[in-house]
Coordinates of C-alpha atoms in Angstrom, one line a residue:
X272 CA 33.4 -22.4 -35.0
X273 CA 34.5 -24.4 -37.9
X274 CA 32.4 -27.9 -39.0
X275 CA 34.4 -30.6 -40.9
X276 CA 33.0 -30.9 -44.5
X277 CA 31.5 -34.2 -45.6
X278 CA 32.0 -35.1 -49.0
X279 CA 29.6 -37.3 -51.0
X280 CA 32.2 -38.9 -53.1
X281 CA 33.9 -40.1 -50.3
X282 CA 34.4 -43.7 -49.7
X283 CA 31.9 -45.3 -47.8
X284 CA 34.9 -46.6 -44.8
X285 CA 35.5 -42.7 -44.5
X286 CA 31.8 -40.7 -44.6
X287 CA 30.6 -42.5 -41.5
X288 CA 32.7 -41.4 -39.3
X289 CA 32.9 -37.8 -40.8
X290 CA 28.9 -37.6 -40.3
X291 CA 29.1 -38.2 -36.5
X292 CA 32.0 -35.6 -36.2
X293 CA 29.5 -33.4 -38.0
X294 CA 26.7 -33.8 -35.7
X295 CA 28.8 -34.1 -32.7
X296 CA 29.6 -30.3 -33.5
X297 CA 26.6 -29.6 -34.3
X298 CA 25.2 -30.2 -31.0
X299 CA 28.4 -28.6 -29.0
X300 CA 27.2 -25.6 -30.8
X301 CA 23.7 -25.6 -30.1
X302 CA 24.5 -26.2 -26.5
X303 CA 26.6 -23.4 -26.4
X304 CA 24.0 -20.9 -28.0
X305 CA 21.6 -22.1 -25.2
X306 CA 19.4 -19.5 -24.0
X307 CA 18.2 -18.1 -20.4
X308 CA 16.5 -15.5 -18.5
X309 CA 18.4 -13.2 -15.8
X310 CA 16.5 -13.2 -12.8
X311 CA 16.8 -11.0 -9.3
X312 CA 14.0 -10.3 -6.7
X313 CA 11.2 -8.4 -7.5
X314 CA 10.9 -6.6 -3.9
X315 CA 14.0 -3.7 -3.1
X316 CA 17.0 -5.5 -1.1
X317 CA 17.5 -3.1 2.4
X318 CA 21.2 -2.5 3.5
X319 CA 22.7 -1.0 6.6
X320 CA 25.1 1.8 6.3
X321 CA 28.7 0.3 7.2
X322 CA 27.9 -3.1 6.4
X323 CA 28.1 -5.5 4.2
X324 CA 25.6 -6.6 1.5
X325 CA 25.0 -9.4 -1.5
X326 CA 22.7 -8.7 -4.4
X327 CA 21.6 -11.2 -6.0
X328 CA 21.3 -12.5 -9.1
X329 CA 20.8 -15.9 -11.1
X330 CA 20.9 -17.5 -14.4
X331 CA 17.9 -19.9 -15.4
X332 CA 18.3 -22.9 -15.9
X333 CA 21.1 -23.4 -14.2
X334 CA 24.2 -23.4 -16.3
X335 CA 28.1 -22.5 -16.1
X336 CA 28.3 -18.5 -16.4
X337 CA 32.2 -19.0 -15.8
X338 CA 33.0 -18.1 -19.7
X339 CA 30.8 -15.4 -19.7
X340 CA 30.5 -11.8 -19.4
X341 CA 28.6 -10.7 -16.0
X342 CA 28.7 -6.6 -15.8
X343 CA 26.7 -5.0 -12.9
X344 CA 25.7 -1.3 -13.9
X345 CA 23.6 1.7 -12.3
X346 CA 22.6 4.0 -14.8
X347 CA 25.0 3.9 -17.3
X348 CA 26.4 0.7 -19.4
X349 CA 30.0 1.3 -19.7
X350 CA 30.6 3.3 -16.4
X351 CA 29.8 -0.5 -14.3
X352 CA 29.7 -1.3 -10.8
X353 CA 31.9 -4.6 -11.2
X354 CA 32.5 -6.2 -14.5
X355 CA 33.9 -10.2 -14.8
X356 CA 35.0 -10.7 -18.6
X357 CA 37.2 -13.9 -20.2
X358 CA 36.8 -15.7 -17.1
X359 CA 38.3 -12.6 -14.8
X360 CA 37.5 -9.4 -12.7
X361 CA 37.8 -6.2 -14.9
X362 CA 38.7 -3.1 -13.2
X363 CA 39.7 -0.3 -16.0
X364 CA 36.6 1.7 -16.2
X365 CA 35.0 0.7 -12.9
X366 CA 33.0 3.8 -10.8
X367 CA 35.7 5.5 -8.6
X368 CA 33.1 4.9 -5.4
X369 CA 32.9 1.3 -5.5
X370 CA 36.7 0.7 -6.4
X371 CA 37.9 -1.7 -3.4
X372 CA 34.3 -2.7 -2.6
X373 CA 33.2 -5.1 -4.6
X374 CA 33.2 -8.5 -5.3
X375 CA 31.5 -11.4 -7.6
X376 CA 30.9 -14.0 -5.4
X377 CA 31.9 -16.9 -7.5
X378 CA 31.5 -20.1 -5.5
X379 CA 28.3 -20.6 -7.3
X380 CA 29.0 -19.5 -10.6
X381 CA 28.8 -22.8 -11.8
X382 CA 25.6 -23.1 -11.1
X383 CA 24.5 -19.6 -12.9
X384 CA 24.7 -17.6 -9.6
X385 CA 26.4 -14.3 -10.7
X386 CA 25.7 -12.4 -7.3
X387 CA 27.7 -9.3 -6.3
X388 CA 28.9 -8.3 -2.8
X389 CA 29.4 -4.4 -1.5
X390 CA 31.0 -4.0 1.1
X391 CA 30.4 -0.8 3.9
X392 CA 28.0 0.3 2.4
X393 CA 27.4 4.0 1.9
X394 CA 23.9 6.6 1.3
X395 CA 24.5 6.8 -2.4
X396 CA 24.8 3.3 -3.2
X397 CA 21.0 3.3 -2.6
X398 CA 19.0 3.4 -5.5
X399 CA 18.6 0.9 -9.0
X400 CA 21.2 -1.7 -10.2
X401 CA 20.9 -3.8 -13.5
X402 CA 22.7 -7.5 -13.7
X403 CA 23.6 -7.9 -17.4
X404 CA 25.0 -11.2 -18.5
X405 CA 26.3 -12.0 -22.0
X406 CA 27.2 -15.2 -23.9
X407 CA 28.0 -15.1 -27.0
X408 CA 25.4 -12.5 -28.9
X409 CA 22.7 -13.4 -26.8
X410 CA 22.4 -11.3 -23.3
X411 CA 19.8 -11.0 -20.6
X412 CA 19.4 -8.5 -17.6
X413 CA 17.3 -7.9 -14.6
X414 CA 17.1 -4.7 -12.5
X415 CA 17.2 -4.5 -8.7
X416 CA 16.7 -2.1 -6.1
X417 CA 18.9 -1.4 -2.9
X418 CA 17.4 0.7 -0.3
X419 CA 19.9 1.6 2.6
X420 CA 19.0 2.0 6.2
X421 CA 20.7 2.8 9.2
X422 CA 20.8 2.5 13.1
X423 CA 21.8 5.8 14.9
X424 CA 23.1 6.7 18.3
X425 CA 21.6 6.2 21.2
X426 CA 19.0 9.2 22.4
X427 CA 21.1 11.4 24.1
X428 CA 18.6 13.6 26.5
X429 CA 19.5 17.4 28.3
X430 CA 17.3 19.7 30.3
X431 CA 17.5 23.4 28.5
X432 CA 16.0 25.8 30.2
X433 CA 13.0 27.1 31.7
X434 CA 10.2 27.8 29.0
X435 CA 6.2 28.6 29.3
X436 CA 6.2 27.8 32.8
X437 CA 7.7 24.7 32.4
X438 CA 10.9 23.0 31.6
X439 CA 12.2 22.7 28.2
X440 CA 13.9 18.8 27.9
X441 CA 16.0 18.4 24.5
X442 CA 16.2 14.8 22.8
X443 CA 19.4 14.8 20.0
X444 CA 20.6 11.7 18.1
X445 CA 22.5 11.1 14.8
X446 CA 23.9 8.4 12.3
X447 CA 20.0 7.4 11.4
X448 CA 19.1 6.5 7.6
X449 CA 15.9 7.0 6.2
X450 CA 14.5 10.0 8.6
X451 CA 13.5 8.5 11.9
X452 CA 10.4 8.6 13.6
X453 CA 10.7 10.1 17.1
X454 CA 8.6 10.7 20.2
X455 CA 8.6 11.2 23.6
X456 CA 6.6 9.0 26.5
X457 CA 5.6 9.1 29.8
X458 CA 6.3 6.2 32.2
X459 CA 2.8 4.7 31.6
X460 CA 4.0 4.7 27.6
X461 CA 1.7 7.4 26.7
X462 CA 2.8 9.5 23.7
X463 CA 3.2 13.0 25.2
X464 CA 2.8 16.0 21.9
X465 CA 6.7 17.7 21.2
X466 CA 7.2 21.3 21.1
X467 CA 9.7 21.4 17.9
X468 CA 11.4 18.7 15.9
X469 CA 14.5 19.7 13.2
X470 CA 16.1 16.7 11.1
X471 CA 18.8 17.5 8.9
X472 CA 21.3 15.7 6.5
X473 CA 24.6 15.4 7.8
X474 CA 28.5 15.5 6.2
X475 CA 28.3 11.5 6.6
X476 CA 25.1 11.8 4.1
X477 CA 22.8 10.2 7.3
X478 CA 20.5 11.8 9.1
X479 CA 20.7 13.8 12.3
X480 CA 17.5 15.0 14.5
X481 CA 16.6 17.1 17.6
X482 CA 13.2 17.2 19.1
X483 CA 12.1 19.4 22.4
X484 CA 9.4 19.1 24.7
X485 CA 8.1 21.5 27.6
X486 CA 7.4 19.3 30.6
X487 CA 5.1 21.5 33.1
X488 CA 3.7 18.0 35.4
X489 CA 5.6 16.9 38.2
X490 CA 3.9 13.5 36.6
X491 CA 6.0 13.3 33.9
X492 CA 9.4 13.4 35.7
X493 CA 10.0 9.8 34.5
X494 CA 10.6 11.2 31.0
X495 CA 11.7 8.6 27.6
X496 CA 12.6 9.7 24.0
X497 CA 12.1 7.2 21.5
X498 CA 13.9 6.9 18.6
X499 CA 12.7 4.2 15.3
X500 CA 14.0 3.4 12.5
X501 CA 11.2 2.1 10.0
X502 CA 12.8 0.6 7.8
X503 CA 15.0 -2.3 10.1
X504 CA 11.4 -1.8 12.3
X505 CA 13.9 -1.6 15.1
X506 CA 14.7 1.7 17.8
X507 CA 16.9 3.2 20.4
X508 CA 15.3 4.8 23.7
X509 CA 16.8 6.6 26.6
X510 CA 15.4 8.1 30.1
X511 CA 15.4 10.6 32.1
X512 CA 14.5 12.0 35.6
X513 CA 13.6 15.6 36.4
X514 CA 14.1 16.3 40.2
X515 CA 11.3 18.3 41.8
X516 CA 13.7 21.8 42.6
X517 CA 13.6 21.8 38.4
X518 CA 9.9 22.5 38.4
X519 CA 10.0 26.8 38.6
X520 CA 7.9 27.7 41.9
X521 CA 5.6 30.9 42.2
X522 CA 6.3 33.4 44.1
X523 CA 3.8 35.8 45.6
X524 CA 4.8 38.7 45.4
X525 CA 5.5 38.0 41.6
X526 CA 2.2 36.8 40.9
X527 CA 1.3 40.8 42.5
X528 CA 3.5 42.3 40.1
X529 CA 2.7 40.3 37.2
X530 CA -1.2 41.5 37.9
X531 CA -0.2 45.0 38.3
X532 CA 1.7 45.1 35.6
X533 CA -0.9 43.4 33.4
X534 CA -3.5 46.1 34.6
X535 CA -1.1 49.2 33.5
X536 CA -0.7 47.3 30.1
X537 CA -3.4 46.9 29.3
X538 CA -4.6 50.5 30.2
X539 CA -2.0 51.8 27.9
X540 CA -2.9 49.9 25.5
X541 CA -7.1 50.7 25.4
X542 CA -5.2 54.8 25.4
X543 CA -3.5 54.0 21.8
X544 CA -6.4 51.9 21.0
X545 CA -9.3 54.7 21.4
X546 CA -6.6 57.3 20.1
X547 CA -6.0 55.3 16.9
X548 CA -9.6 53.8 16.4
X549 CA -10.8 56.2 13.5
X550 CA -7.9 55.0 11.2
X551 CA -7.5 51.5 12.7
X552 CA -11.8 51.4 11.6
X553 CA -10.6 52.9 8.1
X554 CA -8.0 50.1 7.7
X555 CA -10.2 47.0 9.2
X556 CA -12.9 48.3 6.3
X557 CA -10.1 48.4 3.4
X558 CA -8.8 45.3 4.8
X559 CA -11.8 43.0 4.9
X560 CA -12.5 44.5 1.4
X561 CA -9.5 42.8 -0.1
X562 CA -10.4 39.7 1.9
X563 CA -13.6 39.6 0.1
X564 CA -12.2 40.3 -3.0
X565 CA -9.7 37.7 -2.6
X566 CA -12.3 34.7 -1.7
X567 CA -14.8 36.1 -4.3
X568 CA -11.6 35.2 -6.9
X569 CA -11.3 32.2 -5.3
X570 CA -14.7 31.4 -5.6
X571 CA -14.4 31.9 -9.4
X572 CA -11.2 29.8 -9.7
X573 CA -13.1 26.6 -8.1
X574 CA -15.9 27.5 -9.8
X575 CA -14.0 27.1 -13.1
X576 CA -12.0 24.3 -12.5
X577 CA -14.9 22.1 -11.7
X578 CA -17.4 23.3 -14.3
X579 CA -15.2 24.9 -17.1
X580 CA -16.8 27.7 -19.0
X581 CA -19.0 29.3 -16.4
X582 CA -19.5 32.8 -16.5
X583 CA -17.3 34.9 -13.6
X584 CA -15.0 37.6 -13.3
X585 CA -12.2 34.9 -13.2
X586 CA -10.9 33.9 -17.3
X587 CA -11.8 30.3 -18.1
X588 CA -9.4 27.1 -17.5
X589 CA -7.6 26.4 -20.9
X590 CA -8.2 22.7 -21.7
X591 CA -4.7 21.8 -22.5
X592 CA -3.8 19.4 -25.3
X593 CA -0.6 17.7 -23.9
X594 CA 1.3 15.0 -25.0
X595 CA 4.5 13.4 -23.4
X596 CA 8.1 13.9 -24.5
X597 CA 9.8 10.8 -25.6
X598 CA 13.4 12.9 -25.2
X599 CA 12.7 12.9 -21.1
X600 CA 10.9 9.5 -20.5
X601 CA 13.3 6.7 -18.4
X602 CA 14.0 3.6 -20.4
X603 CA 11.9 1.2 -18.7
X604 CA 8.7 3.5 -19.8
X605 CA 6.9 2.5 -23.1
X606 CA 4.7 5.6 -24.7
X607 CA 2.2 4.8 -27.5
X608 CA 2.3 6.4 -30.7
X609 CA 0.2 9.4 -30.0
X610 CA 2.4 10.0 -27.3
X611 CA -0.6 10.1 -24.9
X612 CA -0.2 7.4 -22.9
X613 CA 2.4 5.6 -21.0
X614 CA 3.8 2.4 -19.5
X615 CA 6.5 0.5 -17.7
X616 CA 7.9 -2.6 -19.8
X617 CA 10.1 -5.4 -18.3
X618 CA 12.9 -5.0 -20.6
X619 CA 15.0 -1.8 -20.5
X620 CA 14.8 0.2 -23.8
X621 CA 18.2 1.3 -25.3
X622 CA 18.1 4.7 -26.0
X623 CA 19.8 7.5 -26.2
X624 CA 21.5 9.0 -23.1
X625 CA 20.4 12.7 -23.1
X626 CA 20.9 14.6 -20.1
X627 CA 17.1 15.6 -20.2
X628 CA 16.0 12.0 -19.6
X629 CA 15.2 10.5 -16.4
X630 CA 18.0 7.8 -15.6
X631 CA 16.5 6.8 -12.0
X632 CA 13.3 7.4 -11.6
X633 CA 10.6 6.1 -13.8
X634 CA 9.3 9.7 -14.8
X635 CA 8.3 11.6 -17.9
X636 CA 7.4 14.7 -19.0
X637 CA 4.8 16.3 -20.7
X638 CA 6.0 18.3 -24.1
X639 CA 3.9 21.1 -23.8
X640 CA 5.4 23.9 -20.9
X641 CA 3.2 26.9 -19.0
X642 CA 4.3 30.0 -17.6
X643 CA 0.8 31.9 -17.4
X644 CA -2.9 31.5 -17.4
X645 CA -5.0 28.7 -16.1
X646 CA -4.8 24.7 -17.5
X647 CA -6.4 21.6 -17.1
X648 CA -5.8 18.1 -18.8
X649 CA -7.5 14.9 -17.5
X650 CA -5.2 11.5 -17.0
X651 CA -7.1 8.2 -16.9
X652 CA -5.5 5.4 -14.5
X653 CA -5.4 1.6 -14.8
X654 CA -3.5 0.1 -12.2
X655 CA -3.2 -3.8 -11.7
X656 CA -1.9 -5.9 -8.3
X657 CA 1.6 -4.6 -6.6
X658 CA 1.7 -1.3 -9.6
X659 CA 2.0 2.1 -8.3
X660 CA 1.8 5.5 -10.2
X661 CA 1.8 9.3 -9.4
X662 CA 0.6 12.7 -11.5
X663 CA 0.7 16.4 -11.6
X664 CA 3.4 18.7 -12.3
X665 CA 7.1 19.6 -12.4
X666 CA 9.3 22.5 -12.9
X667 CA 11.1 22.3 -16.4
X668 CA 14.5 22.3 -14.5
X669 CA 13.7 19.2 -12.4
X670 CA 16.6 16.7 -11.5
X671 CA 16.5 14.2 -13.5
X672 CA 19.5 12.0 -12.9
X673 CA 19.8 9.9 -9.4
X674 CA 17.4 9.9 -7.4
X675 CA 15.3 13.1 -6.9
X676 CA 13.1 14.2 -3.9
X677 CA 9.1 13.4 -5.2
X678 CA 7.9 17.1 -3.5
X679 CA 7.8 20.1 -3.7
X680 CA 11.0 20.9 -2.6
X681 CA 12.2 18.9 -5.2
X682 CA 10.2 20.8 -7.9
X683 CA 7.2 18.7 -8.3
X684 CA 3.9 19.1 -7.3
X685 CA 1.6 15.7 -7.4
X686 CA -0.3 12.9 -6.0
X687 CA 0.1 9.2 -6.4
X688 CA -1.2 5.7 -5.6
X689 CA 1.6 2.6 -4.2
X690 CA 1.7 0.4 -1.6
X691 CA -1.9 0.5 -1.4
X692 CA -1.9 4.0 0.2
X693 CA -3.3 7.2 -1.7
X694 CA -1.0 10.3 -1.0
X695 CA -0.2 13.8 -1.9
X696 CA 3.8 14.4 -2.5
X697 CA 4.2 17.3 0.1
X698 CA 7.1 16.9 2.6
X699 CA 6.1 14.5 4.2
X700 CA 3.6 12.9 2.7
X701 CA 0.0 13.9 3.4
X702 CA -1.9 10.2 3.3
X703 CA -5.6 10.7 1.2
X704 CA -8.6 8.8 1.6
X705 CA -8.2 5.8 -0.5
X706 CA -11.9 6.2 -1.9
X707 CA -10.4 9.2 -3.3
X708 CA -8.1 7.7 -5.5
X709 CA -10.6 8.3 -8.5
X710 CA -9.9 6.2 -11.9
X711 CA -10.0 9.5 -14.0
X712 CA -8.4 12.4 -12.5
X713 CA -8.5 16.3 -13.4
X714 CA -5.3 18.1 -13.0
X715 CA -5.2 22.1 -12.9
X716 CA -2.6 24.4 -12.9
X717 CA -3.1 28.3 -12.3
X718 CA 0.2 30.1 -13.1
X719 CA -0.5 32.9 -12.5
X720 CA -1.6 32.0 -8.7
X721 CA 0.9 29.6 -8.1
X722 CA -1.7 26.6 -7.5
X723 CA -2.4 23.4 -8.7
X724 CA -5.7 21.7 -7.5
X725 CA -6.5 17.3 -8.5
X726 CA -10.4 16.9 -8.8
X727 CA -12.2 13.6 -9.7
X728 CA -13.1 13.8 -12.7
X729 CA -16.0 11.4 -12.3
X730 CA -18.1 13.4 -9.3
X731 CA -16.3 16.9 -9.5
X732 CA -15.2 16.2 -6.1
X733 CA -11.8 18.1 -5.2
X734 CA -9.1 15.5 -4.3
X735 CA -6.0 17.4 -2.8
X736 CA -4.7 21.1 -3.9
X737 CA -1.5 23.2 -3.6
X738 CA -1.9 26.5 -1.8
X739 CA -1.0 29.8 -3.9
X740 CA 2.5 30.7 -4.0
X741 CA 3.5 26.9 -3.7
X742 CA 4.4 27.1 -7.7
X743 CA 7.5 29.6 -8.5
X744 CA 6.9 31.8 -11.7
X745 CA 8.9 29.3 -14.1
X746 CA 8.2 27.2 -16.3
X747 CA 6.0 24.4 -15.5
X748 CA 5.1 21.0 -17.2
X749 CA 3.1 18.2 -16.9
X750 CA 4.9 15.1 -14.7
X751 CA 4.0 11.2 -14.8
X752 CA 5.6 8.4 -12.6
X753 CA 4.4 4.4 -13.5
X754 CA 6.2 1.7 -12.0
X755 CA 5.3 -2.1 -12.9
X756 CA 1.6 -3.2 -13.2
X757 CA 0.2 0.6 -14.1
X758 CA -0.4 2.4 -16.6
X759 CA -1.6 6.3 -17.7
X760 CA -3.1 7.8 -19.9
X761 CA -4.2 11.3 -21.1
X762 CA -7.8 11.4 -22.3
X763 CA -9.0 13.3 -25.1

């Protein structure tokens, strides 16, 4: 912007008026340097698959955002959701999924509101979005999280077959988005136990499920499979009834020949039995042998873990020295200089976009990598009100961009603290005692057996482990997770 000049020398009729102009322009500039914060709710927004959703988003104070720059993003600046620049939609290097879809809902942009519409929304919109708004050189930004959920089809219930002297009833349903919960009730609304569930991820990225149950009381003719979803809190049932000529009837003369045939079983059997017994005694010896063998190691390894340095035929836990790699850490993570501790900062960092650095979750990893022997390394936690954090380890090739499955399945092996529950990452979750979520935590890793074990550090009291085999022979490192209000740290 360019000022008039005002000249001393100038004649008194004409400097007056040049002085206002001055600080009339003056002030239009200050006003349009003005300053503001970019604000979005704390708490994840929930969409339904299909539908429609706003996220939103607002300038404070209030103020005109109309001449501005407003650019929605996921993970990466340039690559943008939806972009509004020089007062008008941009669409030239918009993400090819949400070309069509989207829409800045400018009614109240005006007022600062610089909210974004999706429309039919889709599984992998879900995960973390980041309002960015520019004026000038200042900017702001806030992130924001979508989860997605979804309302499936209605039970849809068939009788099988006959099955362990009862009848075998199938309940199938799809379209259903996170993994629903399902069970099956009897006409009093008593939860009756199911012989097999299988959910799997369909084409359509949403979830499809079947669950069986063998129904052997004519009581439970009146049959229901319920089906939630736990996210909308909201569910789909159907019912069924079995007619009595379903029920399998015994016969007589069956039940005699099922007896008989028992008997001549079972003498052919003791035949091969007292026939075979000298090597069969041979091989039960050898056989409990390794057993003991095996829990005498086992012995050793606990025995180790919880008091390193103890004499036993097991080699001693290494006390590992670890530090955390800056090149993997997500932006939102802070690590101190010694690189032993970490935590999660309100304002994004801007660095460098590395294909080993986590661009979703807010992980890190520890430098140092293990493909043999036996480790342990100690993390102190400090968590404050609403924070949440997990530990443990993760296999070197972990995904680390979009969202990634926290188990072992997904290559990490852990436990972790949020939403006031304590829990071990298997698949699904396995909920701790929360008296057991210790503030200094012992985590061990035996390569060679494939095990890692979390103790308490304060009492020596064991907290969760991983059986043998559940680690491949890779590479393994240590794994962090700290969202807002936490924070970790390695101890000496």
């Amino acid at each position: 912007m360019k000022l008039l000049s005002f000249c001393p020398s100038s004649a008194v009729s004409t400097s007056m008026p040049t002085l206002i102009i001055f600080f009339i322009i003056y002030h239009i500039h200050k006003l349009e340097s003005a300053q503001f914060n970019v604000t979005s709710p704390a708490h994840p927004v929930t969409a339904v698959v299909g539908e429609a959703i706003v996220l939103p988003c607002h300038l404070s104070p209030r103020m005109s955002a109309e001449n501005m720059e407003v650019r929605w993003f996921r993970s990466d600046f340039l690559s943008f959701v939806h972009l509004y620049q020089h007062g008008k939609d941009e669409y030239g290097n918009q993400m090819p999924d949400y070309r069509g879809r989207t829409e800045l809902l400018k009614a109240g942009i005006t007022d600062g509101n610089v909210s974004l519409q999706i429309l039919n929304i889709r599984p992998s919109d879900e995960g973390q979005y980041h309002c960015f708004v520019q004026d000038g050189s200042f900017y702001e930004e806030a992130p924001l999280e979508l989860k997605l959920a979804a309302l499936g089809s209605n039970p849809l219930i068939s009788v099988e077959s006959h099955q362990d002297g009862g009848i075998r009833v199938v309940c199938q349903s799809a379209g259903w988005y996170p993994q629903p919960k399902v069970l099956w009730r009897d006409p009093s609304g008593q939860e009756l136990p199911s012989l097999s569930e299988a959910k799997s991820l369909g084409d359509s990225g949403l979830f499809e499920t079947e669950n069986s149950i063998i129904i052997k009381e004519r009581s439970n003719q009146n049959l229901s499979c319920w089906i939630r979803n736990t996210v909308l809190n909201q569910e789909k049932e159907s019912t069924i009834y079995i007619a009595d000529f379903f029920f399998p009837r015994v016969n007589p003369w069956m039940v005699a020949l099922s007896v008989i045939l028992l008997v001549l079983f079972g003498f052919i059997g003791l035949t091969l039995y007292l026939f075979n017994m000298k090597g069969k005694h041979l091989g039960e010896i050898r056989k409990r042998d390794t057993e003991i063998d095996d829990l005498q190691r086992e012995l050793d390894w606990r025995r180790n873990v919880v008091c390193p340095g103890l004499g036993s035929s097991v080699p001693p836990v290494q006390e590992a020295n670890v530090t955390l790699d800056p090149d993997t850490a997500h932006p939102d993570l802070v690590l101190s200089e010694d690189r032993k501790s970490v935590r999660w900062e309100d304002t994004r960092q801007r660095l460098p976009n590395n294909p080993e650095r986590f661009d979703t979750e807010p992980c890190v990893l520890g430098c140092e990598g293990f493909t043999s022997g036996r480790h342990c390394w100690e993390m102190e936690v400090e968590m404050g009100d609403g924070g949440g954090w997990a530990m443990g380890v993760a296999r070197e090739s972990v995904w680390r961009n979009g969202w990634i499955s926290l188990s072992p399945k997904g290559g990490i092996w852990a436990v972790g603290r949020w939403e006031g529950q304590f829990r071990a990452l298997t698949s699904p979750v396995t909920p701790l005692p929360l008296s057991r979520a210790p503030s200094r935590i012992r985590v061990c890793l035996d390569c060679d057996r494939g095990q890692v074990t979390f103790i308490d550090a304060g009492d020596e009291a064991p907290i969760f482990t991983f059986p043998p085999g559940s680690i491949p022979g890779e590479r393994i490192r240590p794994w962090l997770q700290v969202w807002p209000g936490s924070w970790l740290r390695l101890c000496p």
